[in-house]
Short mmCIF file of C-alpha atoms in Angstrom, two decimals:
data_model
loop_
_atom_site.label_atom_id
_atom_site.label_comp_id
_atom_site.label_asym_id
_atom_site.label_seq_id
_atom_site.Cartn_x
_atom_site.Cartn_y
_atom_site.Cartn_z
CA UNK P 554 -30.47 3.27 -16.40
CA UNK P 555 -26.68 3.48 -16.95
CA UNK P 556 -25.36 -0.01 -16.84
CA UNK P 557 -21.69 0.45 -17.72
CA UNK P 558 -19.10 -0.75 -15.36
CA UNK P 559 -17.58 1.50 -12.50
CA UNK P 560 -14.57 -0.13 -11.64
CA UNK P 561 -13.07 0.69 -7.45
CA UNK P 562 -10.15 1.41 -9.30
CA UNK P 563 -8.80 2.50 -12.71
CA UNK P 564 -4.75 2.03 -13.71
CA UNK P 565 -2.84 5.17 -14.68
CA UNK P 566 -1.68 4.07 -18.49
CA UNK P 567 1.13 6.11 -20.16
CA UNK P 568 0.66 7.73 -23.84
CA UNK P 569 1.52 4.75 -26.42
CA UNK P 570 3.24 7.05 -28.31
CA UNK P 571 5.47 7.79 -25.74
CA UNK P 572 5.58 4.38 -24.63
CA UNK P 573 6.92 3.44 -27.89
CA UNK P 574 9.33 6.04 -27.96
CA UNK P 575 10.87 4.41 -24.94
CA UNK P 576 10.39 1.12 -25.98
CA UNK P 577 12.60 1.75 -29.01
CA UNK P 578 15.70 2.54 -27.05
CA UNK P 579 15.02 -0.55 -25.00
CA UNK P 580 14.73 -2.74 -28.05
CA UNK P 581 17.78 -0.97 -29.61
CA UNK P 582 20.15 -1.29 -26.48
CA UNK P 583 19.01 -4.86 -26.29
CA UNK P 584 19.18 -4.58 -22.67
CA UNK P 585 15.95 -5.71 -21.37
CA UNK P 586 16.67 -6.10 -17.84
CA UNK P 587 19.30 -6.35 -15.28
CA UNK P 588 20.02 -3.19 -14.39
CA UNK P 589 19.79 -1.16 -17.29
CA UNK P 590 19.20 2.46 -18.30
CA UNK P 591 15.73 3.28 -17.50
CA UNK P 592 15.97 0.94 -14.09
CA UNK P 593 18.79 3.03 -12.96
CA UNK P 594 16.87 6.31 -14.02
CA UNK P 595 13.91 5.04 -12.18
CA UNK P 596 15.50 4.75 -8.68
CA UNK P 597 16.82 7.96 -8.85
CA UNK P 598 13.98 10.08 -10.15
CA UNK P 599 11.74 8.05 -7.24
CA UNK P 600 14.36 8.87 -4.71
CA UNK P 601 13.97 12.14 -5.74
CA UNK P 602 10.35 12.90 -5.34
CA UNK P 603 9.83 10.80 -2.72
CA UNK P 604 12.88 12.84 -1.02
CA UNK P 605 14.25 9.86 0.75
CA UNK P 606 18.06 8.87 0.19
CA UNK P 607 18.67 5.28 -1.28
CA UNK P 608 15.85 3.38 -2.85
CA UNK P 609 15.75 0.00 -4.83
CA UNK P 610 13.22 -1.44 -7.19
CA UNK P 611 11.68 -4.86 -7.37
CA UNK P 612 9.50 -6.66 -9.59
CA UNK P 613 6.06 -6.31 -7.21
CA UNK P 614 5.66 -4.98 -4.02
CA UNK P 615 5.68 -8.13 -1.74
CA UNK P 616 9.11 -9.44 -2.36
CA UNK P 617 10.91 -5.94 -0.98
CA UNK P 618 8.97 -6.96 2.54
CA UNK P 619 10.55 -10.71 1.85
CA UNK P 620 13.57 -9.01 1.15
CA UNK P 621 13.66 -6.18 3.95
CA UNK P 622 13.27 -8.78 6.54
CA UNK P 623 15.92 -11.16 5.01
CA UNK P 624 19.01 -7.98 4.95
CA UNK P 625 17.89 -7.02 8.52
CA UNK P 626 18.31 -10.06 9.45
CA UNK P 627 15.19 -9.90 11.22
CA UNK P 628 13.83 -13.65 13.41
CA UNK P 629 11.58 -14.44 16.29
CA UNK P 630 8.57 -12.22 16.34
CA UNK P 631 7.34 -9.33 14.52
CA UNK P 632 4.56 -7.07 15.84
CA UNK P 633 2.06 -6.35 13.11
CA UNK P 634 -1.39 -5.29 12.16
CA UNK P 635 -4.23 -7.55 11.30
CA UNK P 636 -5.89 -4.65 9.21
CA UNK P 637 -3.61 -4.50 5.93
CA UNK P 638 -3.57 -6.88 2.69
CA UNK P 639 -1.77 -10.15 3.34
CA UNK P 640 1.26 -9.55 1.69
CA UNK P 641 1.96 -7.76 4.77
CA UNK P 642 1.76 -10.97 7.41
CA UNK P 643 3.00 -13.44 4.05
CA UNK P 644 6.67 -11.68 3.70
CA UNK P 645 6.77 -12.38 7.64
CA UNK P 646 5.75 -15.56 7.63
CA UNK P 647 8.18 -16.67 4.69
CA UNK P 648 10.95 -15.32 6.78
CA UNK P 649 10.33 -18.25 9.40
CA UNK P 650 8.77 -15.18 11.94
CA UNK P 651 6.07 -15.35 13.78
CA UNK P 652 3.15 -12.63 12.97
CA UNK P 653 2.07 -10.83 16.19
CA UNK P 654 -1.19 -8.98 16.03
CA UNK P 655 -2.13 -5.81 17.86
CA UNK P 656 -5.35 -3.38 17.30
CA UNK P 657 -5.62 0.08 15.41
CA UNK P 658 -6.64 3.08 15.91
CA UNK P 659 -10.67 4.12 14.87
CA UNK P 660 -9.28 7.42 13.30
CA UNK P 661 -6.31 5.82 10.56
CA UNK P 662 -6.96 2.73 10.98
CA UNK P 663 -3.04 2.04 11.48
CA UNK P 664 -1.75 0.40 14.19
CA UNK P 665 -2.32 1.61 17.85
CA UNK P 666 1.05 2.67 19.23
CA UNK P 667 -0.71 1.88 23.23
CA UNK P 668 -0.98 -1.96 22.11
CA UNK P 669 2.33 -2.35 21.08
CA UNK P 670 4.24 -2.22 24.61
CA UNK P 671 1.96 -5.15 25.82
CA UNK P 672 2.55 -7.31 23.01
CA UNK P 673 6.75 -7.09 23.05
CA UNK P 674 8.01 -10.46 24.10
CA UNK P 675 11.75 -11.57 24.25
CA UNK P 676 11.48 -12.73 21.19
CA UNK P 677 10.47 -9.83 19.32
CA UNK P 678 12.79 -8.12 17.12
CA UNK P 679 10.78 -5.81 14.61
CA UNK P 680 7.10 -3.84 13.96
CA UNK P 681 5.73 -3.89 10.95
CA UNK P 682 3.53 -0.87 10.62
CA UNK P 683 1.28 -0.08 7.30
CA UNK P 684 0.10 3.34 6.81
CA UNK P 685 -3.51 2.24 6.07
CA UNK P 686 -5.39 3.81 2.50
CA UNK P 687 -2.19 6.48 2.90
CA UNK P 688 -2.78 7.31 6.32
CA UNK P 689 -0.03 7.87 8.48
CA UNK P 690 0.94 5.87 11.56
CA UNK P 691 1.85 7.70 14.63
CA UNK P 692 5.83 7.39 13.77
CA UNK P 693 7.25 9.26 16.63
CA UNK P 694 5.51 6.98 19.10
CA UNK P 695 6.27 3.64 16.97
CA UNK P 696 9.90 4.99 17.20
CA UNK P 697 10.11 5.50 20.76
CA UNK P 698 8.99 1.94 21.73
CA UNK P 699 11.10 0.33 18.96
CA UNK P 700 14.37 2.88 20.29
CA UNK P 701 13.37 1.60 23.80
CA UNK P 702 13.27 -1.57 23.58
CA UNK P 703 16.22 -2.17 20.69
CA UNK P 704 13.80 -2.88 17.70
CA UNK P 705 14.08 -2.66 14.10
CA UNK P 706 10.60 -1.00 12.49
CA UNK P 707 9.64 -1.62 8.14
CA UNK P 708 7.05 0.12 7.05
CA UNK P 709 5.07 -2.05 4.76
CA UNK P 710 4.25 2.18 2.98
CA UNK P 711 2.58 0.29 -0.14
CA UNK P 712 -0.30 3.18 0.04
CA UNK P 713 1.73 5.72 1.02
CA UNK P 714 2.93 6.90 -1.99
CA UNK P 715 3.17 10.84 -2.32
CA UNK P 716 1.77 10.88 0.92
CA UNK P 717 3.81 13.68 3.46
CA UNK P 718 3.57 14.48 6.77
CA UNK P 719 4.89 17.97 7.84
CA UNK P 720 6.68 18.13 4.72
CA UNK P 721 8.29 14.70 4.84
CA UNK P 722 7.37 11.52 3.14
CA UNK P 723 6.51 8.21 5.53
CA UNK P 724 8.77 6.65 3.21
CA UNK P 725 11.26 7.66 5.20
CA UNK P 726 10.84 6.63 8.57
CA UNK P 727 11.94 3.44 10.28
CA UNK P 728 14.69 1.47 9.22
CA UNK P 729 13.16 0.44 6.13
CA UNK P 730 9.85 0.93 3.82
CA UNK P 731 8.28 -0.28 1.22
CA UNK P 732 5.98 0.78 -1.49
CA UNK P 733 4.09 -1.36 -4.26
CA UNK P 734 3.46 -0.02 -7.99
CA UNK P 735 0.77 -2.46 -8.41
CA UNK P 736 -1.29 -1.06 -11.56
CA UNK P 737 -4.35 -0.36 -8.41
CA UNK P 738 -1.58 1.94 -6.72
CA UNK P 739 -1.59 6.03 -7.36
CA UNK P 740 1.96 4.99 -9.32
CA UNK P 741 2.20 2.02 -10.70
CA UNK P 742 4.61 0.05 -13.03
CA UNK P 743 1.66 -2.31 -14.03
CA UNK P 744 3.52 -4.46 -11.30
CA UNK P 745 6.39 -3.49 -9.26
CA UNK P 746 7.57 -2.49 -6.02
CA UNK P 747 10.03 -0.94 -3.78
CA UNK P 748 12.91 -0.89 -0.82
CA UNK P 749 13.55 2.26 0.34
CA UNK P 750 17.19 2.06 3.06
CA UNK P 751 19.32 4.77 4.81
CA UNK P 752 22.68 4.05 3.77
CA UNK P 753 24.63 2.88 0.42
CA UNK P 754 25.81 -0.52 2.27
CA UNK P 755 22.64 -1.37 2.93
CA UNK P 756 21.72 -0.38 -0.31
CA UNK P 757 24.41 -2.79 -1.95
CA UNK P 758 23.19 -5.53 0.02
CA UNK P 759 19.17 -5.57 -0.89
CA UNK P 760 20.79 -5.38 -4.58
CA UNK P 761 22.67 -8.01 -3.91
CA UNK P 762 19.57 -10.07 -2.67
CA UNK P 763 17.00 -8.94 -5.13
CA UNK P 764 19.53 -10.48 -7.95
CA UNK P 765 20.11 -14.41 -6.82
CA UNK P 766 22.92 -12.86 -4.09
CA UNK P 767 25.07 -12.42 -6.85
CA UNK P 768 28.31 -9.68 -6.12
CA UNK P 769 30.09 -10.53 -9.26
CA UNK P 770 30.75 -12.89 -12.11
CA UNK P 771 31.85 -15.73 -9.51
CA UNK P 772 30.93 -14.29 -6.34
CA UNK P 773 27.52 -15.07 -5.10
CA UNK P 774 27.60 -13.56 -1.18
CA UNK P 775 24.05 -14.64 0.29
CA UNK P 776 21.14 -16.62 -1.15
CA UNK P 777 19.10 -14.37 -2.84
CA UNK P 778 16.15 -14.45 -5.04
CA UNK P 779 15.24 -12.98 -8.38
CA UNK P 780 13.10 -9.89 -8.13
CA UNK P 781 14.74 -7.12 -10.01
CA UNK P 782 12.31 -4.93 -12.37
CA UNK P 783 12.96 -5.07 -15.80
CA UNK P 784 13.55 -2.04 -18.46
CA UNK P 785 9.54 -2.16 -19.76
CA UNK P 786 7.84 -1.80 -16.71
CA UNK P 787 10.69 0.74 -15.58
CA UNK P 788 10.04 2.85 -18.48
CA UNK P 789 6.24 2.53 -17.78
CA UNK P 790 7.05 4.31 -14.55
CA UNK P 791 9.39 7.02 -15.52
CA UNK P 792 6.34 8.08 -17.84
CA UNK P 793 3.67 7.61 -15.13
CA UNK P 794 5.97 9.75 -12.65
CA UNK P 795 5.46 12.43 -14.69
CA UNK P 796 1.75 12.49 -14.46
CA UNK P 797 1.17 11.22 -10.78
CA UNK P 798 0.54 14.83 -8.83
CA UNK P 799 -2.05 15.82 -11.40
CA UNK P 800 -3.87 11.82 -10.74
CA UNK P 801 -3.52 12.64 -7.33
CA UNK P 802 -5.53 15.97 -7.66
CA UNK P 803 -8.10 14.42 -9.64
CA UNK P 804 -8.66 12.00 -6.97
CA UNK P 805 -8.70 14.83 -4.28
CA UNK P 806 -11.39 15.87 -6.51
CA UNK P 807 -13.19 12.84 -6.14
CA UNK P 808 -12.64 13.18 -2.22
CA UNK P 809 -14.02 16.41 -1.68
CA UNK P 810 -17.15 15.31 -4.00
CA UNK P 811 -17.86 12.00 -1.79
CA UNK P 812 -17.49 14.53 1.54
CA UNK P 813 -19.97 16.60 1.25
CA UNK P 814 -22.49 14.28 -0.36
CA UNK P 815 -21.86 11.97 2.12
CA UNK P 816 -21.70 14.19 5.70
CA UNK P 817 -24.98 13.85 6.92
CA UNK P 818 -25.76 10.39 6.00
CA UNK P 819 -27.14 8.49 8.71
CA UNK P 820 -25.05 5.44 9.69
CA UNK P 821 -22.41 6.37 7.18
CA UNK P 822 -18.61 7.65 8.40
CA UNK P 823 -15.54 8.35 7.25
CA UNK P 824 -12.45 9.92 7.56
CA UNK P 825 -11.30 13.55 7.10
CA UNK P 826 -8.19 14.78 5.84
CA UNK P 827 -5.52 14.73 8.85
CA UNK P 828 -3.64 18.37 9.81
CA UNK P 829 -0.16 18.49 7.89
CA UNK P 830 -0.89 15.77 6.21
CA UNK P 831 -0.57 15.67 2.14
CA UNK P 832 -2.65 12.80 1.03
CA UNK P 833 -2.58 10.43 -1.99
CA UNK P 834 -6.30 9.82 -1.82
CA UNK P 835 -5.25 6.17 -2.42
CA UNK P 836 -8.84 4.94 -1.61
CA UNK P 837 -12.44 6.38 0.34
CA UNK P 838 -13.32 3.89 2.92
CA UNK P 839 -16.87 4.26 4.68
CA UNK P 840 -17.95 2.14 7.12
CA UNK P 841 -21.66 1.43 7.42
CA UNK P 842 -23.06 1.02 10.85
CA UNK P 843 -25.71 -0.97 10.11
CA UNK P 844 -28.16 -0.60 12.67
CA UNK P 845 -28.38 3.22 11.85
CA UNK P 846 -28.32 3.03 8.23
CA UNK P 847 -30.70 0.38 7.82
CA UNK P 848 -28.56 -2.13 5.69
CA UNK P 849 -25.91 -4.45 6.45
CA UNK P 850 -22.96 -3.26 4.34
CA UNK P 851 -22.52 -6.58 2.42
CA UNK P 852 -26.36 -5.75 1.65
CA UNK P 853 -25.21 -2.38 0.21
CA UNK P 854 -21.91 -3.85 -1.12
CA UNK P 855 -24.20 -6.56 -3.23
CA UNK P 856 -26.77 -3.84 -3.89
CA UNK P 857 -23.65 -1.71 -5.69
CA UNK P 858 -22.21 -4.63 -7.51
CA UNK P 859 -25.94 -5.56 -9.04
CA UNK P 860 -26.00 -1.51 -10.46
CA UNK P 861 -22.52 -2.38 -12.05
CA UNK P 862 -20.69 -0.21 -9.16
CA UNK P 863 -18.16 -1.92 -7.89
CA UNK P 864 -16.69 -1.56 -4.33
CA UNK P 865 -14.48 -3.13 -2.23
CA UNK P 866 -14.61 -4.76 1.33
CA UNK P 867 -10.66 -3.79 1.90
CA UNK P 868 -9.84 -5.31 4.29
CA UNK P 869 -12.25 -7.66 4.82
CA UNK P 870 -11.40 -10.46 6.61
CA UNK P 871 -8.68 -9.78 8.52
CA UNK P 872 -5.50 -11.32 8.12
CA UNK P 873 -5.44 -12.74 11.71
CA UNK P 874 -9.15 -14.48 10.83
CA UNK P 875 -7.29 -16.83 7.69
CA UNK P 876 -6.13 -20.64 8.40
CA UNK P 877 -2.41 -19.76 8.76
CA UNK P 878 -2.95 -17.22 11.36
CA UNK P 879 -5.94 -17.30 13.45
CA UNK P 880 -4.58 -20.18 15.91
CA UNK P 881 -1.92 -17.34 16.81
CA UNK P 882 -3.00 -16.34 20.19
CA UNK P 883 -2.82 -12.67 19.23
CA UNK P 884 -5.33 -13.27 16.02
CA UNK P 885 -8.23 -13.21 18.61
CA UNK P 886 -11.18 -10.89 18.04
CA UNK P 887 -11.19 -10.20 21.50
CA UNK P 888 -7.60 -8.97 20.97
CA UNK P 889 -8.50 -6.56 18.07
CA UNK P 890 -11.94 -5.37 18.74
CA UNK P 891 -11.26 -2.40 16.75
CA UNK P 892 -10.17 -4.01 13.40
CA UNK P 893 -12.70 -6.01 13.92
CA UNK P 894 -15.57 -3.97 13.70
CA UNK P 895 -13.90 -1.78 10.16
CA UNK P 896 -13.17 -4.82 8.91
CA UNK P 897 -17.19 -5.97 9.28
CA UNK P 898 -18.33 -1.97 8.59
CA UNK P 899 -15.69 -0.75 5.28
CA UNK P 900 -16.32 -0.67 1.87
CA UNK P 901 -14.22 1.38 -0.34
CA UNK P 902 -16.29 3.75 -3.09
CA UNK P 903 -14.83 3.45 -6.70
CA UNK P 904 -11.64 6.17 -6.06
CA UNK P 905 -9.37 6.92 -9.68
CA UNK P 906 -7.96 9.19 -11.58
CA UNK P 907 -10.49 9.11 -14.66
CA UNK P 908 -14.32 9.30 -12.42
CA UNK P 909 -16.52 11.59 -14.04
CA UNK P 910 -19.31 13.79 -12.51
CA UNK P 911 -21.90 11.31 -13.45
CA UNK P 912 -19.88 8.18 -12.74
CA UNK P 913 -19.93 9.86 -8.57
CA UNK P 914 -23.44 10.63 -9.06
CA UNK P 915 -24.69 7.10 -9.64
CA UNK P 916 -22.13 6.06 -6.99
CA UNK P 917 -24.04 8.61 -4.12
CA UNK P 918 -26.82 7.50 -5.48
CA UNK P 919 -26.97 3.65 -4.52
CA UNK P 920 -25.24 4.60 -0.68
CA UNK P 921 -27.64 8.01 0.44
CA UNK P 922 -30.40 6.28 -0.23
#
């Protein structure tokens, strides 16, 4: 049997040759960072596909939820979801907020708009929505309870690159969004990250607070930290842009393979592509109902690893079930029956640009059994 190691995930790397092609202008500019050529390129050739109007690049994909918190001057409480990576609670948390948790929805696995009403507080002054694996949220609803009840809304979008709805990219809904290029992202920058704004002042100001606060020589206007990306990893992703729709195709590939092996497997479910939606394909999630399938799915997640198939339990635990959180009143499972049960039920099949036909096969082969 074919022991070689399927990864969940696989980094999209760009040609060395063109890598070095770039990395000789950065080496003769000696201008490795701080705003330089290929930075500046970056921001506007993402701005551009991602058709959203101001964008601003970090060094990973946490500190631009740090950072959109800190320029929207954002306190008190902030209603989130426990079903995301913990980046997303962290950047509250580091803010001095207080994480408030609400359920999602069985179909996206995003957070329920009908638990978010019941959860506002005086204190609350933001939602922080994820569109989960690259699904959507339902944004018209978040924005009717934020616009109701005065609230700023930052989409922590770190799977939803490429991702459109009707034509339009969530990027560019809410106040705010953010995106990671971590190298397990469709785009990456090997690490990296995004801020994506609606106007140039606010603009100015995350610059400002991604680069120590500083406005000038011997100005420094707010205390900010040091995340700016630097010219390598920009260059990385000005090469990797130009690749990312046919990665995302190859993935779709992978998708529709997965489907329709997987459609009548008892105890097995997962989701369909959504109606004017264009995904990313960002990761498959199934969730394994044990009692019909006959196997817990940490007994099928431990079965894949032993075959050299690796999946992932994402996002398993929750966020609300970790020491920092779970005294929060709202980090009760009795409060989030829903996340609770993906979180015990998903397992995300290897999902990348570079699967071949027999890498899938030996995949299908360890979950129909």
């Amino acid at each position: 049997m074919d022991k070689s190691l399927i990864t969940v995930t696989s980094p999209v790397l760009p040609d060395l040759g063109e890598l070095n092609e770039y990395l000789k202008k950065i080496w003769d500019a000696k201008w490795i960072t701080n705003g330089g050529q290929f930075h500046q390129e970056l921001e506007k050739a993402l701005a551009e596909y991602l058709c959203v109007p101001f964008i601003s690049l970090f060094t990973n994909g946490t500190l631009p939820l740090i950072t959109a918190l800190q320029a929207m001057r954002i306190t008190g409480e902030v209603i989130t979801t426990p079903y995301s990576f913990v980046a997303t609670t962290h950047a509250i948390w580091w803010n001095g907020c207080k994480p408030v948790f609400v359920d999602v929805l069985p179909e996206t696995g995003c957070i329920d708009p009908n638990k978010i009403e019941a959860a506002i507080t005086p204190k609350t002054t933001a939602i922080m929505p994820v569109p989960v694996y690259g699904k959507p949220c339902d944004m018209e609803a978040i924005q009717t309870i934020a616009d109701k009840y005065g609230l700023k809304v930052i989409y922590d979008a770190a799977h939803a690159f490429g991702v459109k709805v009707n034509g339009v990219s969530p990027c560019a809904e809410g106040d705010m969004a953010t995106l990671s290029f971590h190298a397990t992202k469709v785009f990456n920058t090997v690490e990296g990250g995004a801020l994506i704004c609606h106007d140039e002042a606010t603009k100015k100001r995350i610059d400002y607070l991604k680069n120590f606060g500083i406005s000038d020589e011997t100005t420094v206007i707010a205390p900010g930290i040091n995340s700016k990306m630097d010219e390598v990893r920009s260059a990385i992703g000005l090469i990797n842009l130009k690749h990312v729709d046919e990665c995302i195709e190859a993935r779709h590939q992978v998708a529709i393979k997965y489907r329709e092996a997987l459609c009548n497997v008892e105890g097995v479910t997962f989701w369909d592509d959504m109606p004017g939606v264009k995904h990313n394909y960002s990761y498959f999630p199934i969730f394994i109902n044990a009692k019909k399938y006959g196997e817990m799915r940490d007994e099928l997640y431990f079965r894949m690893k032993a075959s050299n198939v690796l999946g992932r339990r994402y996002f398993y635990p929750l966020i609300s079930s970790f020491s920092t959180y779970r005294s929060l009143p709202s980090a009760s499972p009795e409060n989030l029956p829903v996340a609770t049960r993906m979180a015990n039920e998903v397992i995300c099949l290897p999902m990348h640009h570079q699967l071949k036909d027999e890498d899938i096969l030996r995949v299908l082969e360890l979950v129909v059994k």
